[in-house]
């Protein structure tokens, strides 16, 4: 009887480790945004709370995409502990600025994985990451827009109410990347 050969897919270990680490980073992002949502819920701004809750869902999706990509490539996945969200928050603007700072950090992580994949000519991983490169551009723009709106309208109660209404209208949509 002929033996069945399972084809093993080879991935550079550094690239695998960075992709695996990104699962944790994305789940941490979800946790961080849930913390932000919780802050705004307590502050009575349910629209802001909604916006960050949906952001948390998107981050969970990102984590699952990295998880699925490694599994599809027959690579080992190791799940680590997720850190406690630890951003210092004393006002609404602190949250928005921490969000932008965090997205810039995530962009640097995606760039690091991309650079590692590029170095070993891992074109499949680079193609997978292309979606995230674009997504990070959008996430940074969104975080910047929120800061601008808060600067413009945050100090006027009526305008803040309107902004809260606007953010309350955000609805979840599944990521356009399917693996
Ligand atoms: Fe998954 Fe907001 O980066």
Short mmCIF file of C-alpha atoms and ligand atoms in Angstrom, two decimals:
data_model
loop_
_atom_site.label_atom_id
_atom_site.label_comp_id
_atom_site.label_asym_id
_atom_site.label_seq_id
_atom_site.Cartn_x
_atom_site.Cartn_y
_atom_site.Cartn_z
CA UNK A 1 0.00 0.00 0.00
CA UNK A 2 1.53 3.35 -0.94
CA UNK A 3 2.22 5.62 2.02
CA UNK A 4 0.48 8.97 2.06
CA UNK A 5 2.95 11.82 2.11
CA UNK A 6 1.86 14.94 3.92
CA UNK A 7 3.62 17.90 2.43
CA UNK A 8 5.21 20.05 5.10
CA UNK A 9 5.23 23.75 4.42
CA UNK A 10 8.44 25.45 5.34
CA UNK A 11 8.46 28.88 6.92
CA UNK A 12 11.38 30.85 8.24
CA UNK A 13 11.38 30.57 12.06
CA UNK A 14 11.76 34.30 12.68
CA UNK A 15 8.80 35.02 10.37
CA UNK A 16 6.74 32.33 12.11
CA UNK A 17 7.54 33.73 15.55
CA UNK A 18 6.63 37.27 14.53
CA UNK A 19 3.34 36.11 12.98
CA UNK A 20 2.59 34.07 16.10
CA UNK A 21 3.41 37.05 18.33
CA UNK A 22 1.04 39.20 16.27
CA UNK A 23 -1.89 36.98 17.30
CA UNK A 24 -1.23 38.08 20.87
CA UNK A 25 -0.72 41.73 19.92
CA UNK A 26 -4.03 41.83 18.06
CA UNK A 27 -5.91 40.21 20.95
CA UNK A 28 -4.24 42.76 23.25
CA UNK A 29 -5.52 45.49 20.90
CA UNK A 30 -9.04 44.08 21.26
CA UNK A 31 -8.64 44.09 25.03
CA UNK A 32 -7.30 47.66 25.00
CA UNK A 33 -10.22 48.92 22.91
CA UNK A 34 -12.68 47.11 25.12
CA UNK A 35 -11.10 48.98 28.02
CA UNK A 36 -11.61 52.25 26.13
CA UNK A 37 -15.22 51.28 25.45
CA UNK A 38 -15.66 50.59 29.13
CA UNK A 39 -14.22 54.02 29.99
CA UNK A 40 -16.73 55.78 27.72
CA UNK A 41 -19.61 53.64 28.97
CA UNK A 42 -18.81 54.85 32.49
CA UNK A 43 -18.56 58.43 31.20
CA UNK A 44 -22.08 58.21 29.72
CA UNK A 45 -20.89 58.51 26.11
CA UNK A 46 -22.49 55.42 24.63
CA UNK A 47 -21.63 56.36 21.03
CA UNK A 48 -17.91 56.47 21.79
CA UNK A 49 -18.33 53.22 23.73
CA UNK A 50 -19.97 51.66 20.67
CA UNK A 51 -17.19 52.85 18.37
CA UNK A 52 -14.49 51.25 20.51
CA UNK A 53 -16.45 48.07 21.06
CA UNK A 54 -16.63 47.60 17.29
CA UNK A 55 -12.95 48.42 17.07
CA UNK A 56 -12.33 45.62 19.58
CA UNK A 57 -14.29 43.21 17.35
CA UNK A 58 -12.12 44.19 14.38
CA UNK A 59 -8.96 43.52 16.39
CA UNK A 60 -10.25 40.10 17.36
CA UNK A 61 -10.78 39.45 13.65
CA UNK A 62 -7.20 40.51 12.96
CA UNK A 63 -5.93 38.06 15.59
CA UNK A 64 -7.94 35.25 14.02
CA UNK A 65 -6.54 36.05 10.56
CA UNK A 66 -2.97 35.61 11.82
CA UNK A 67 -4.01 32.45 13.63
CA UNK A 68 -5.70 31.05 10.52
CA UNK A 69 -2.82 32.00 8.23
CA UNK A 70 -0.31 30.08 10.37
CA UNK A 71 -2.63 27.09 10.54
CA UNK A 72 -3.19 27.15 6.79
CA UNK A 73 0.58 27.09 6.37
CA UNK A 74 0.87 24.09 8.73
CA UNK A 75 2.80 26.19 11.22
CA UNK A 76 2.80 25.85 14.98
CA UNK A 77 0.64 28.30 16.90
CA UNK A 78 1.36 29.10 20.55
CA UNK A 79 -1.08 31.20 22.53
CA UNK A 80 0.43 33.40 25.25
CA UNK A 81 -1.11 35.41 28.11
CA UNK A 82 -2.71 38.72 27.13
CA UNK A 83 -1.43 41.76 29.03
CA UNK A 84 -3.72 43.91 31.13
CA UNK A 85 -4.58 47.19 29.33
CA UNK A 86 -2.44 49.76 31.10
CA UNK A 87 -2.87 53.12 29.40
CA UNK A 88 -3.02 56.10 31.76
CA UNK A 89 -6.42 57.74 31.20
CA UNK A 90 -7.51 60.95 32.89
CA UNK A 91 -9.76 62.49 30.22
CA UNK A 92 -11.57 61.63 26.94
CA UNK A 93 -8.71 62.97 24.82
CA UNK A 94 -6.21 60.66 26.58
CA UNK A 95 -8.16 57.70 25.19
CA UNK A 96 -8.17 58.99 21.63
CA UNK A 97 -4.46 59.79 21.74
CA UNK A 98 -3.63 56.41 23.26
CA UNK A 99 -5.60 54.84 20.39
CA UNK A 100 -3.52 56.63 17.78
CA UNK A 101 -0.27 55.83 19.58
CA UNK A 102 -1.27 52.18 19.73
CA UNK A 103 -2.12 52.01 16.03
CA UNK A 104 1.25 53.55 15.15
CA UNK A 105 2.88 50.86 17.27
CA UNK A 106 0.89 48.10 15.50
CA UNK A 107 1.91 49.55 12.14
CA UNK A 108 5.56 49.23 13.20
CA UNK A 109 4.95 45.59 14.15
CA UNK A 110 3.37 44.81 10.77
CA UNK A 111 6.30 46.53 9.06
CA UNK A 112 8.74 44.40 11.08
CA UNK A 113 7.04 41.18 9.97
CA UNK A 114 6.96 42.41 6.39
CA UNK A 115 10.69 43.23 6.51
CA UNK A 116 11.49 39.77 7.93
CA UNK A 117 9.41 38.08 5.20
CA UNK A 118 11.03 40.23 2.52
CA UNK A 119 14.49 39.26 3.73
CA UNK A 120 13.82 35.54 3.19
CA UNK A 121 11.75 36.02 0.01
CA UNK A 122 8.57 34.76 1.70
CA UNK A 123 6.26 36.22 -0.94
CA UNK A 124 3.17 34.43 0.35
CA UNK A 125 3.49 36.06 3.78
CA UNK A 126 4.16 39.41 2.15
CA UNK A 127 0.98 39.04 0.12
CA UNK A 128 -0.97 38.11 3.26
CA UNK A 129 0.44 41.17 5.03
CA UNK A 130 -0.47 43.54 2.19
CA UNK A 131 -4.03 43.68 3.53
CA UNK A 132 -2.75 44.66 6.97
CA UNK A 133 -0.48 47.37 5.55
CA UNK A 134 -3.54 49.00 3.97
CA UNK A 135 -5.68 48.37 7.05
CA UNK A 136 -3.12 50.09 9.30
CA UNK A 137 -3.24 53.16 7.07
CA UNK A 138 -7.02 53.29 7.57
CA UNK A 139 -6.78 52.67 11.31
CA UNK A 140 -4.31 55.53 11.78
CA UNK A 141 -6.51 57.84 9.70
CA UNK A 142 -9.57 56.93 11.78
CA UNK A 143 -7.69 57.51 15.04
CA UNK A 144 -6.41 60.87 13.77
CA UNK A 145 -9.90 61.92 12.63
CA UNK A 146 -11.31 61.19 16.07
CA UNK A 147 -8.69 63.43 17.69
CA UNK A 148 -9.42 66.25 15.24
CA UNK A 149 -13.16 66.00 15.85
CA UNK A 150 -12.67 65.98 19.60
CA UNK A 151 -10.41 69.02 19.38
CA UNK A 152 -13.03 70.83 17.31
CA UNK A 153 -16.20 69.79 19.13
CA UNK A 154 -15.25 68.19 22.45
CA UNK A 155 -15.54 71.28 24.62
CA UNK A 156 -19.09 72.17 23.54
CA UNK A 157 -21.73 69.86 25.12
CA UNK A 158 -24.14 70.07 22.17
CA UNK A 159 -21.41 69.29 19.64
CA UNK A 160 -20.09 66.47 21.82
CA UNK A 161 -23.62 65.05 21.92
CA UNK A 162 -23.78 65.13 18.10
CA UNK A 163 -20.35 63.49 17.82
CA UNK A 164 -21.45 60.83 20.26
CA UNK A 165 -24.51 60.19 18.06
CA UNK A 166 -22.29 59.89 14.98
CA UNK A 167 -19.99 57.36 16.62
CA UNK A 168 -22.98 55.42 17.89
CA UNK A 169 -23.99 54.75 14.28
CA UNK A 170 -20.86 52.69 13.54
CA UNK A 171 -21.72 49.09 12.73
CA UNK A 172 -19.53 46.01 12.61
CA UNK A 173 -18.57 44.51 9.28
CA UNK A 174 -16.44 41.42 8.82
CA UNK A 175 -12.94 41.90 7.37
CA UNK A 176 -12.66 41.88 3.58
CA UNK A 177 -9.72 39.46 3.84
CA UNK A 178 -10.87 35.84 3.84
CA UNK A 179 -8.42 32.96 4.30
FE1 LIG B 1 -5.18 45.26 14.25
FE2 LIG B 1 -5.82 48.21 14.89
O1 LIG B 1 -4.61 46.94 14.29
#
